[in-house]
Amino acid sequence: MTRPEFRFGPALLFCPADRPDRSEKALERADAVILDLEDAVADDDKDAARQALVDTPLDPERVIVRLNPAASPHREADLAALARTDYRTVMLAKCEGTADLVGLDGLELIALCETARGVLAAEAIAGVPQVMALMWGAEDLVASIGGTSSRFPDGDYRDLARHARTRVLLAAAANGAAAIDTVHLDLGDLDGLRAEAEDAAASGFAATACVHPSQVEVVRAAYRPTPEQLEWAHGVLAAARSEAGVFAFRGGMVDGPVLRQATAIVRRGA
């Protein structure tokens, strides 16, 4: 089976599936919307959320449906509702291993590694051809270990979260899947979000998840190369067409890895 291509832009916006009044607006604002059947929906509202999923069709090419965990009593009903829609891209909440991917034939999968088991299993999960992308989650990860906070008081991530972020990114890249950076929950801290999204783009993440429309443009701008970066990338790639092997460009050495970085910049600027 060919791995599905990650076709979404960099800003993915969560929306509770039981709020169809918000879903269309969310899709207008973001590159893709994640219709959430899990954490954003209370247990008593799960049935209403599934019905809203069926009754409020959106562009299936730009919708991801977050399912409840495989061990949850809600998963079977989630899949039954999904089968009544045109949506075929799903996010697997609290994915903890390849066994959680069984019974999902015909679907494009985004595995959310947000528990200790899930992060440690990221490499195996990413090796499954149906997996389009891996995403990591900080708060559920800390809770799964018995911790109380993923960040220091100044807003920086603790080592545990940084390790999980790096491990998920490497596992995805090693298997040809995309990686999605986690949400920034402090809605007033747009500068912090900008810094994290800029780091995510530079590190190789394909997208960052958002929890509020105000975060979308910040993320898009962070992933968009500057005019100076684009000019350099186009210039070095043009120079490479007339050079063989390693060469100098504007005072810097250029080899294969540098050319791949330039290609990535051009791709993000397209």
Tab-separated table of C-alpha atoms in Angstrom:
chain	number	residue	atom	x	y	z
A	1	MET	CA	0.000	0.000	0.000
A	2	THR	CA	1.251	3.494	-0.893
A	3	ARG	CA	1.486	5.885	2.050
A	4	PRO	CA	-1.129	8.671	1.689
A	5	GLU	CA	0.346	12.079	0.993
A	6	PHE	CA	-0.037	14.804	3.600
A	7	ARG	CA	-2.072	17.288	1.547
A	8	PHE	CA	-3.010	19.870	4.180
A	9	GLY	CA	-1.573	23.311	4.764
A	10	PRO	CA	0.253	24.197	7.976
A	11	ALA	CA	-2.632	25.461	10.147
A	12	LEU	CA	-5.008	22.735	11.358
A	13	LEU	CA	-7.868	23.984	13.540
A	14	PHE	CA	-9.673	21.827	16.114
A	15	CYS	CA	-13.458	22.178	16.298
A	16	PRO	CA	-15.839	20.212	18.560
A	17	ALA	CA	-17.903	17.898	16.379
A	18	ASP	CA	-21.024	18.740	18.383
A	19	ARG	CA	-20.768	22.397	17.314
A	20	PRO	CA	-21.740	22.308	13.616
A	21	ASP	CA	-22.430	26.039	13.844
A	22	ARG	CA	-18.670	26.520	14.178
A	23	SER	CA	-17.326	23.889	11.808
A	24	GLU	CA	-17.937	25.665	8.509
A	25	LYS	CA	-16.423	28.893	9.861
A	26	ALA	CA	-13.448	26.946	11.166
A	27	LEU	CA	-12.871	25.448	7.737
A	28	GLU	CA	-13.045	28.897	6.152
A	29	ARG	CA	-10.362	30.171	8.508
A	30	ALA	CA	-7.916	27.261	8.532
A	31	ASP	CA	-6.132	25.023	6.038
A	32	ALA	CA	-8.012	22.033	7.451
A	33	VAL	CA	-10.409	21.444	10.316
A	34	ILE	CA	-10.139	18.634	12.870
A	35	LEU	CA	-13.672	17.673	13.861
A	36	ASP	CA	-13.205	16.370	17.383
A	37	LEU	CA	-15.254	13.481	18.741
A	38	GLU	CA	-12.926	13.003	21.709
A	39	ASP	CA	-11.776	15.473	24.384
A	40	ALA	CA	-13.817	18.432	23.154
A	41	VAL	CA	-17.085	16.492	23.515
A	42	ALA	CA	-18.542	15.381	26.856
A	43	ASP	CA	-19.633	11.749	27.129
A	44	ASP	CA	-23.300	12.734	27.278
A	45	ASP	CA	-22.905	14.659	24.002
A	46	LYS	CA	-21.067	11.995	21.975
A	47	ASP	CA	-24.185	10.788	20.152
A	48	ALA	CA	-25.139	14.338	19.207
A	49	ALA	CA	-21.612	14.959	17.954
A	50	ARG	CA	-21.719	11.873	15.728
A	51	GLN	CA	-25.089	12.895	14.323
A	52	ALA	CA	-23.795	16.395	13.612
A	53	LEU	CA	-20.834	14.836	11.816
A	54	VAL	CA	-23.269	13.056	9.510
A	55	ASP	CA	-25.721	15.931	9.102
A	56	THR	CA	-23.196	18.729	8.401
A	57	PRO	CA	-21.078	17.719	5.386
A	58	LEU	CA	-17.902	19.672	4.679
A	59	ASP	CA	-15.177	19.317	2.041
A	60	PRO	CA	-13.739	15.857	2.809
A	61	GLU	CA	-10.379	16.857	1.326
A	62	ARG	CA	-9.924	19.380	4.135
A	63	VAL	CA	-11.448	17.544	7.094
A	64	ILE	CA	-9.816	15.303	9.681
A	65	VAL	CA	-12.026	13.494	12.193
A	66	ARG	CA	-10.522	12.813	15.612
A	67	LEU	CA	-11.817	9.491	16.882
A	68	ASN	CA	-11.971	8.352	20.479
A	69	PRO	CA	-9.159	5.994	21.579
A	70	ALA	CA	-9.188	2.377	20.431
A	71	ALA	CA	-9.791	1.187	24.000
A	72	SER	CA	-12.712	3.572	24.427
A	73	PRO	CA	-16.322	2.310	24.411
A	74	HIS	CA	-17.016	5.102	21.903
A	75	ARG	CA	-14.739	3.928	19.062
A	76	GLU	CA	-17.212	1.513	17.422
A	77	ALA	CA	-19.961	4.143	17.311
A	78	ASP	CA	-17.472	6.703	15.961
A	79	LEU	CA	-16.594	4.406	13.063
A	80	ALA	CA	-20.255	3.678	12.347
A	81	ALA	CA	-20.957	7.407	12.062
A	82	LEU	CA	-17.846	7.964	9.962
A	83	ALA	CA	-19.023	5.318	7.497
A	84	ARG	CA	-22.108	7.459	6.831
A	85	THR	CA	-19.937	10.374	5.687
A	86	ASP	CA	-17.397	11.057	2.927
A	87	TYR	CA	-14.617	11.673	5.452
A	88	ARG	CA	-11.705	9.275	5.157
A	89	THR	CA	-8.910	10.996	7.098
A	90	VAL	CA	-8.977	10.282	10.824
A	91	MET	CA	-6.860	11.215	13.809
A	92	LEU	CA	-6.465	8.424	16.344
A	93	ALA	CA	-6.523	9.871	19.851
A	94	LYS	CA	-4.099	8.336	22.377
A	95	CYS	CA	-2.705	5.867	19.854
A	96	GLU	CA	-0.461	3.466	21.761
A	97	GLY	CA	0.649	0.906	19.183
A	98	THR	CA	-0.019	-0.766	15.869
A	99	ALA	CA	-2.853	-2.810	17.388
A	100	ASP	CA	-4.842	0.427	17.620
A	101	LEU	CA	-4.755	0.660	13.802
A	102	VAL	CA	-6.500	-2.668	13.194
A	103	GLY	CA	-9.923	-2.484	11.543
A	104	LEU	CA	-9.331	0.874	9.872
A	105	ASP	CA	-8.934	-0.306	6.284
A	106	GLY	CA	-9.600	2.321	3.648
A	107	LEU	CA	-8.858	5.237	5.968
A	108	GLU	CA	-5.952	7.685	5.986
A	109	LEU	CA	-4.528	7.760	9.490
A	110	ILE	CA	-2.966	10.449	11.659
A	111	ALA	CA	-1.733	8.839	14.871
A	112	LEU	CA	-1.737	11.076	17.936
A	113	CYS	CA	1.102	9.930	20.212
A	114	GLU	CA	0.136	11.557	23.503
A	115	THR	CA	0.803	8.930	26.164
A	116	ALA	CA	4.016	7.354	27.380
A	117	ARG	CA	3.165	4.155	25.483
A	118	GLY	CA	2.289	6.082	22.352
A	119	VAL	CA	5.515	8.078	22.254
A	120	LEU	CA	7.623	4.957	22.815
A	121	ALA	CA	5.702	3.166	20.029
A	122	ALA	CA	5.986	6.064	17.557
A	123	GLU	CA	8.521	4.294	15.343
A	124	ALA	CA	6.348	1.189	14.936
A	125	ILE	CA	3.199	3.232	14.377
A	126	ALA	CA	4.869	5.356	11.694
A	127	GLY	CA	5.919	2.190	9.886
A	128	VAL	CA	2.305	1.300	9.048
A	129	PRO	CA	1.667	2.385	5.404
A	130	GLN	CA	-1.796	3.808	6.173
A	131	VAL	CA	-0.256	6.386	8.505
A	132	MET	CA	-0.134	9.758	6.795
A	133	ALA	CA	1.282	11.613	9.796
A	134	LEU	CA	2.161	11.487	13.462
A	135	MET	CA	1.191	14.182	15.939
A	136	TRP	CA	2.335	14.477	19.527
A	137	GLY	CA	0.469	15.869	22.525
A	138	ALA	CA	2.011	17.364	25.647
A	139	GLU	CA	-0.745	17.547	28.250
A	140	ASP	CA	-2.094	14.004	27.905
A	141	LEU	CA	1.489	12.748	27.883
A	142	VAL	CA	2.277	14.407	31.197
A	143	ALA	CA	-1.010	13.179	32.671
A	144	SER	CA	-0.268	9.612	31.545
A	145	ILE	CA	2.929	9.690	33.602
A	146	GLY	CA	1.400	11.310	36.668
A	147	GLY	CA	2.900	14.750	36.100
A	148	THR	CA	1.160	18.080	36.479
A	149	SER	CA	2.615	20.397	33.822
A	150	SER	CA	4.410	20.132	30.486
A	151	ARG	CA	5.927	23.604	30.811
A	152	PHE	CA	8.036	25.667	33.175
A	153	PRO	CA	6.514	28.868	34.610
A	154	ASP	CA	8.214	30.892	31.846
A	155	GLY	CA	6.338	28.876	29.212
A	156	ASP	CA	9.234	26.755	27.962
A	157	TYR	CA	8.667	23.022	27.618
A	158	ARG	CA	10.112	20.652	30.184
A	159	ASP	CA	12.614	18.062	28.961
A	160	LEU	CA	9.943	15.349	28.863
A	161	ALA	CA	7.865	17.271	26.326
A	162	ARG	CA	10.891	18.223	24.233
A	163	HIS	CA	11.986	14.584	24.128
A	164	ALA	CA	8.535	13.420	23.019
A	165	ARG	CA	8.343	16.131	20.345
A	166	THR	CA	11.715	15.161	18.926
A	167	ARG	CA	11.049	11.436	19.052
A	168	VAL	CA	7.738	11.736	17.205
A	169	LEU	CA	9.279	14.001	14.558
A	170	LEU	CA	12.170	11.589	13.952
A	171	ALA	CA	9.885	8.548	13.859
A	172	ALA	CA	7.670	10.192	11.251
A	173	ALA	CA	10.573	11.356	9.089
A	174	ALA	CA	12.357	8.003	9.223
A	175	ASN	CA	9.260	6.325	7.782
A	176	GLY	CA	8.262	8.901	5.183
A	177	ALA	CA	5.303	10.263	7.143
A	178	ALA	CA	4.585	13.884	8.031
A	179	ALA	CA	4.756	15.268	11.574
A	180	ILE	CA	2.296	17.668	13.204
A	181	ASP	CA	3.277	19.870	16.134
A	182	THR	CA	0.974	20.062	19.125
A	183	VAL	CA	-1.355	22.860	20.217
A	184	HIS	CA	-0.353	25.980	22.140
A	185	LEU	CA	-3.004	26.312	24.845
A	186	ASP	CA	-2.191	29.847	26.075
A	187	LEU	CA	-4.467	31.772	23.716
A	188	GLY	CA	-3.042	35.141	24.765
A	189	ASP	CA	0.549	34.113	24.103
A	190	LEU	CA	0.747	34.648	20.360
A	191	ASP	CA	4.453	35.465	20.589
A	192	GLY	CA	5.092	32.086	22.212
A	193	LEU	CA	2.995	30.377	19.551
A	194	ARG	CA	4.907	32.192	16.820
A	195	ALA	CA	8.256	31.110	18.227
A	196	GLU	CA	7.145	27.474	18.529
A	197	ALA	CA	5.645	27.418	15.039
A	198	GLU	CA	8.777	28.975	13.530
A	199	ASP	CA	10.848	26.320	15.275
A	200	ALA	CA	8.466	23.609	14.067
A	201	ALA	CA	8.765	24.744	10.458
A	202	ALA	CA	12.563	24.992	10.665
A	203	SER	CA	12.772	21.557	12.303
A	204	GLY	CA	10.711	19.811	9.625
A	205	PHE	CA	7.156	19.631	10.959
A	206	ALA	CA	4.526	19.820	8.233
A	207	ALA	CA	1.848	21.559	10.309
A	208	THR	CA	0.858	22.887	13.713
A	209	ALA	CA	-2.517	22.245	15.335
A	210	CYS	CA	-4.534	25.239	16.552
A	211	VAL	CA	-7.284	25.508	19.166
A	212	HIS	CA	-8.568	28.994	18.278
A	213	PRO	CA	-9.041	30.885	14.986
A	214	SER	CA	-6.760	33.683	16.237
A	215	GLN	CA	-3.835	31.252	16.040
A	216	VAL	CA	-4.265	30.335	12.377
A	217	GLU	CA	-2.586	33.325	10.720
A	218	VAL	CA	0.260	33.249	13.251
A	219	VAL	CA	0.980	29.637	12.307
A	220	ARG	CA	0.675	30.278	8.585
A	221	ALA	CA	3.091	33.190	8.791
A	222	ALA	CA	5.553	31.121	10.801
A	223	TYR	CA	5.645	28.380	8.163
A	224	ARG	CA	5.850	30.843	5.267
A	225	PRO	CA	9.459	31.534	4.204
A	226	THR	CA	10.610	35.146	4.250
A	227	PRO	CA	11.326	36.824	0.899
A	228	GLU	CA	15.029	36.672	1.771
A	229	GLN	CA	14.875	32.926	2.442
A	230	LEU	CA	13.030	32.301	-0.814
A	231	GLU	CA	15.452	34.428	-2.812
A	232	TRP	CA	18.410	32.529	-1.337
A	233	ALA	CA	16.778	29.135	-1.943
A	234	HIS	CA	15.948	29.883	-5.576
A	235	GLY	CA	19.443	31.294	-6.063
A	236	VAL	CA	21.296	28.321	-4.627
A	237	LEU	CA	19.151	25.837	-6.567
A	238	ALA	CA	19.801	27.766	-9.776
A	239	ALA	CA	23.528	27.776	-9.059
A	240	ALA	CA	23.467	24.028	-8.461
A	241	ARG	CA	22.339	23.433	-12.030
A	242	SER	CA	25.712	24.608	-13.317
A	243	GLU	CA	27.874	23.222	-10.503
A	244	ALA	CA	29.037	19.691	-9.802
A	245	GLY	CA	29.447	18.342	-6.278
A	246	VAL	CA	30.228	20.731	-3.435
A	247	PHE	CA	30.415	24.426	-4.348
A	248	ALA	CA	30.501	27.856	-2.733
A	249	PHE	CA	27.522	30.204	-2.826
A	250	ARG	CA	27.539	33.664	-1.280
A	251	GLY	CA	30.332	32.749	1.079
A	252	GLY	CA	28.845	29.447	2.241
A	253	MET	CA	29.531	25.846	1.305
A	254	VAL	CA	26.723	24.047	-0.494
A	255	ASP	CA	26.334	20.287	-0.602
A	256	GLY	CA	23.465	17.795	-0.798
A	257	PRO	CA	21.873	18.544	2.598
A	258	VAL	CA	21.922	22.302	1.912
A	259	LEU	CA	20.218	21.754	-1.432
A	260	ARG	CA	17.526	19.648	0.232
A	261	GLN	CA	16.965	22.437	2.768
A	262	ALA	CA	16.633	24.942	-0.081
A	263	THR	CA	14.120	22.659	-1.786
A	264	ALA	CA	12.086	22.491	1.417
A	265	ILE	CA	12.025	26.305	1.649
A	266	VAL	CA	10.769	26.607	-1.943
A	267	ARG	CA	8.116	23.960	-1.281
A	268	ARG	CA	6.833	25.832	1.793
A	269	GLY	CA	6.712	29.055	-0.196
A	270	ALA	CA	4.684	27.596	-3.050
